Coordinates of C-alpha atoms in Angstrom, one line a residue:
M1 CA 33.9 -40.4 40.4
T2 CA 31.1 -42.7 40.8
G3 CA 29.4 -44.9 43.8
P4 CA 28.0 -44.2 47.3
E5 CA 31.0 -43.3 48.7
T6 CA 30.1 -39.9 47.7
G7 CA 27.4 -39.5 49.2
W8 CA 23.3 -37.8 48.2
E9 CA 24.8 -34.2 48.9
T10 CA 27.9 -34.5 46.6
G11 CA 25.7 -36.7 44.6
W12 CA 26.8 -39.3 42.0
F13 CA 28.8 -38.2 39.1
E14 CA 31.3 -39.7 36.5
I15 CA 33.2 -37.0 34.2
D16 CA 33.8 -38.3 30.5
W17 CA 37.2 -37.2 29.9
D18 CA 36.6 -38.5 26.8
R19 CA 34.2 -37.1 25.3
E20 CA 36.7 -34.6 23.4
R21 CA 38.5 -37.6 21.7
R22 CA 34.9 -39.3 20.5
T23 CA 32.9 -35.8 19.7
G24 CA 36.1 -33.3 19.1
I25 CA 34.2 -31.2 22.4
P26 CA 35.4 -31.7 25.7
E27 CA 33.0 -32.4 28.9
V28 CA 30.6 -29.9 29.8
V29 CA 28.7 -29.7 33.4
L30 CA 25.4 -28.4 33.6
C31 CA 25.0 -26.6 36.8
A32 CA 21.3 -26.2 36.7
S33 CA 19.9 -28.2 39.5
K34 CA 22.6 -29.1 40.6
S35 CA 23.8 -28.4 44.8
V36 CA 26.4 -26.3 45.6
S37 CA 28.5 -29.3 46.9
Q38 CA 27.8 -31.4 43.7
I39 CA 29.5 -28.5 41.9
E40 CA 32.6 -28.1 44.1
A41 CA 33.2 -31.5 44.2
I42 CA 33.1 -32.1 40.3
L43 CA 35.4 -29.1 40.0
S44 CA 37.5 -31.2 42.5
A45 CA 37.4 -33.8 40.2
A46 CA 38.9 -31.6 37.4
A47 CA 41.5 -30.0 39.3
D48 CA 43.1 -33.3 41.0
A49 CA 42.5 -34.5 37.1
G50 CA 44.1 -31.6 35.2
R51 CA 41.3 -31.1 32.8
R52 CA 39.9 -28.0 31.5
L53 CA 36.1 -28.3 32.2
L54 CA 32.8 -25.8 31.0
F55 CA 30.4 -24.9 33.6
T56 CA 26.5 -23.6 32.0
R57 CA 24.2 -22.0 34.1
L58 CA 26.0 -21.6 36.9
E59 CA 24.1 -18.8 38.2
P60 CA 25.3 -15.5 40.2
A61 CA 23.6 -16.8 44.3
V62 CA 25.4 -20.1 43.5
F63 CA 28.8 -19.1 42.4
A64 CA 28.5 -16.7 45.3
A65 CA 27.5 -19.5 47.8
L66 CA 31.1 -21.8 46.3
D67 CA 34.0 -21.5 48.7
P68 CA 36.8 -19.4 48.1
D69 CA 39.1 -21.6 46.8
S70 CA 36.5 -22.7 44.0
R71 CA 35.4 -19.4 43.0
A72 CA 39.2 -18.5 42.8
R73 CA 39.3 -21.7 40.1
L74 CA 36.3 -20.4 38.4
G75 CA 38.6 -16.9 38.3
N76 CA 36.8 -16.4 34.8
Y77 CA 33.5 -16.7 35.9
D78 CA 30.5 -13.6 34.0
P79 CA 27.4 -13.2 35.9
V80 CA 25.7 -12.9 32.1
S81 CA 26.7 -15.7 30.3
R82 CA 26.6 -17.3 33.5
I83 CA 29.9 -19.6 32.4
A84 CA 32.7 -20.0 33.8
W85 CA 35.6 -23.3 32.9
Y86 CA 38.1 -24.7 34.9
G87 CA 41.5 -24.7 32.9
P88 CA 43.6 -22.3 30.9
T89 CA 42.1 -19.6 28.5
V90 CA 43.0 -19.8 24.5
A91 CA 44.8 -16.6 23.9
D92 CA 43.3 -13.8 22.0
A93 CA 45.9 -14.3 18.9
D94 CA 45.5 -17.8 19.1
L95 CA 41.1 -18.0 18.9
K96 CA 39.9 -19.1 15.3
P97 CA 37.8 -16.9 13.5
G98 CA 34.8 -17.9 11.0
I99 CA 31.9 -17.9 13.4
G100 CA 29.8 -15.2 14.5
I101 CA 26.7 -13.6 16.8
V102 CA 23.7 -11.8 15.5
A103 CA 21.5 -11.1 18.3
A104 CA 18.0 -9.5 17.5
G105 CA 18.0 -6.9 20.5
T106 CA 19.6 -5.8 24.2
S107 CA 17.3 -8.4 25.6
D108 CA 19.3 -11.8 23.6
L109 CA 22.5 -10.6 24.6
P110 CA 22.3 -13.1 27.7
V111 CA 21.9 -16.3 25.5
A112 CA 24.4 -14.8 22.7
A113 CA 27.2 -14.2 26.1
E114 CA 26.8 -17.7 26.4
A115 CA 27.2 -18.8 22.6
A116 CA 30.1 -15.9 22.7
R117 CA 32.0 -17.5 26.4
T118 CA 31.7 -21.9 24.5
L119 CA 33.0 -20.4 21.4
A120 CA 36.0 -18.9 23.7
F121 CA 36.4 -22.0 26.3
L122 CA 36.5 -23.6 22.4
G123 CA 38.9 -22.1 20.7
F124 CA 37.1 -19.3 18.5
E125 CA 36.7 -16.0 18.1
A126 CA 33.1 -15.2 19.1
P127 CA 32.1 -11.4 17.8
V128 CA 29.0 -10.7 18.7
I129 CA 26.4 -7.9 16.3
A130 CA 23.7 -7.2 18.7
D131 CA 20.4 -5.2 17.9
V132 CA 19.7 -5.1 15.0
G133 CA 16.8 -6.7 14.6
V134 CA 13.5 -6.5 11.7
A135 CA 12.1 -3.4 14.0
G136 CA 14.7 -1.5 12.3
L137 CA 15.7 -3.3 9.3
W138 CA 18.3 -0.2 8.4
R139 CA 20.7 -1.6 11.4
L140 CA 20.4 -5.1 9.8
M141 CA 21.8 -3.7 6.5
R142 CA 24.6 -1.7 7.8
R143 CA 26.0 -4.2 9.1
L144 CA 25.5 -7.2 6.2
D145 CA 29.1 -7.1 5.0
E146 CA 30.5 -7.1 8.2
I147 CA 28.5 -10.1 9.3
R148 CA 29.1 -12.4 4.9
T149 CA 32.6 -12.1 6.5
H150 CA 32.0 -15.1 8.8
R151 CA 31.4 -18.5 7.5
V152 CA 29.0 -19.7 10.2
V153 CA 26.7 -17.4 11.7
I154 CA 24.6 -18.2 15.0
A155 CA 22.0 -15.9 14.9
M156 CA 19.6 -15.2 18.4
A157 CA 15.9 -13.8 18.1
G158 CA 12.8 -13.6 20.5
M159 CA 9.4 -12.2 19.8
E160 CA 8.3 -13.8 16.9
G161 CA 11.9 -14.7 15.3
A162 CA 11.6 -13.2 11.8
L163 CA 15.4 -12.7 11.9
F164 CA 16.0 -15.5 11.4
S165 CA 14.2 -16.2 7.9
V166 CA 15.6 -12.6 6.7
L167 CA 19.2 -12.9 7.8
A168 CA 19.4 -16.5 5.8
G169 CA 18.0 -15.0 2.9
L170 CA 20.3 -12.4 2.8
I171 CA 23.6 -14.5 3.2
D172 CA 25.5 -17.8 1.8
A173 CA 26.9 -19.0 5.1
P174 CA 24.6 -21.4 7.1
V175 CA 22.4 -19.9 9.8
I176 CA 21.4 -21.2 13.6
A177 CA 18.5 -20.3 15.0
V178 CA 19.0 -20.0 18.7
P179 CA 15.2 -18.8 19.6
T180 CA 15.1 -16.7 23.1
S181 CA 12.3 -16.3 25.7
V182 CA 11.5 -13.1 25.2
G183 CA 8.8 -11.4 24.7
Y184 CA 5.0 -11.4 26.0
G185 CA 1.7 -12.6 25.0
V186 CA 2.2 -15.2 22.4
S187 CA 5.9 -14.7 22.0
A188 CA 6.3 -15.6 25.9
G189 CA 8.7 -18.8 26.9
G190 CA 9.8 -18.2 23.4
M191 CA 7.1 -20.6 21.2
A192 CA 6.9 -18.1 18.2
A193 CA 10.6 -17.5 17.9
L194 CA 11.2 -21.3 17.2
H195 CA 8.1 -22.2 15.6
S196 CA 9.2 -19.7 13.2
A197 CA 12.6 -21.0 13.1
L198 CA 11.5 -24.3 12.4
A199 CA 8.6 -23.1 9.9
S200 CA 10.6 -20.8 8.1
C201 CA 11.6 -21.2 3.7
A202 CA 14.4 -20.1 4.1
P203 CA 17.0 -22.7 3.0
G204 CA 20.5 -23.1 4.9
L205 CA 18.4 -22.4 8.6
L206 CA 18.8 -24.7 11.5
T207 CA 17.6 -24.9 14.9
V208 CA 18.4 -25.5 18.2
N209 CA 16.3 -25.2 21.2
I210 CA 15.1 -22.1 22.9
D211 CA 18.0 -20.4 25.0
N212 CA 20.1 -23.4 23.6
G213 CA 23.7 -20.4 23.2
F214 CA 25.6 -23.1 24.4
G215 CA 24.1 -26.2 21.7
A216 CA 24.6 -23.0 18.4
A217 CA 28.2 -22.6 19.5
V218 CA 28.6 -26.4 20.0
A219 CA 26.7 -27.0 16.2
A220 CA 29.0 -24.0 14.9
V221 CA 32.3 -25.5 16.3
K222 CA 31.7 -29.0 14.2
I223 CA 29.8 -27.6 11.2
I224 CA 32.7 -24.9 10.6
S225 CA 35.6 -27.9 11.7
K226 CA 34.8 -30.0 9.3
R227 CA 34.1 -27.4 6.4

């Protein structure tokens, strides 16, 4: 759906329905900075095409402002992850195993939830092991056997991001580090955790951008699908 006939209010957009064939990952809509009218128009286009579509960074206030039909179409909306999707949900029995999520603290759960919901949309189980940051190292150690059952591990941490190196040094699965914007002082904004992940000497540690739970989930799916 393109061209000036859509107007400034709904915006000009073209949904990339061919993306899944090219990349293995369906089209995704980043709702941040999009107006209510634009989101409604994109959702309507997905309904007309009969295609599944993932909506990320959909703030609760924006979701509440959508028209009733649009809210009904996005009935699986989750305000913690700020994710919803149009189309059928993969049944729990059909979800594929192999990817686990580890969160250092409760404050990291919104980013962990974004990854978990993205994985669910893509057809993968997304168990979350939370509150295992290095401030209480014993909590991580007692969950280690469980974490080691996964073929790819997504790790969320803010503050100094020490969890990334510790975890990557203890398990044989690739670890995808997601620095979170949790902390204060020099940790504010997630930069300290990002630098810690990038500077880690632990082999097998990969890093995505700050708070990018979606990107980590997609990377994990691509890794596990090729193994």
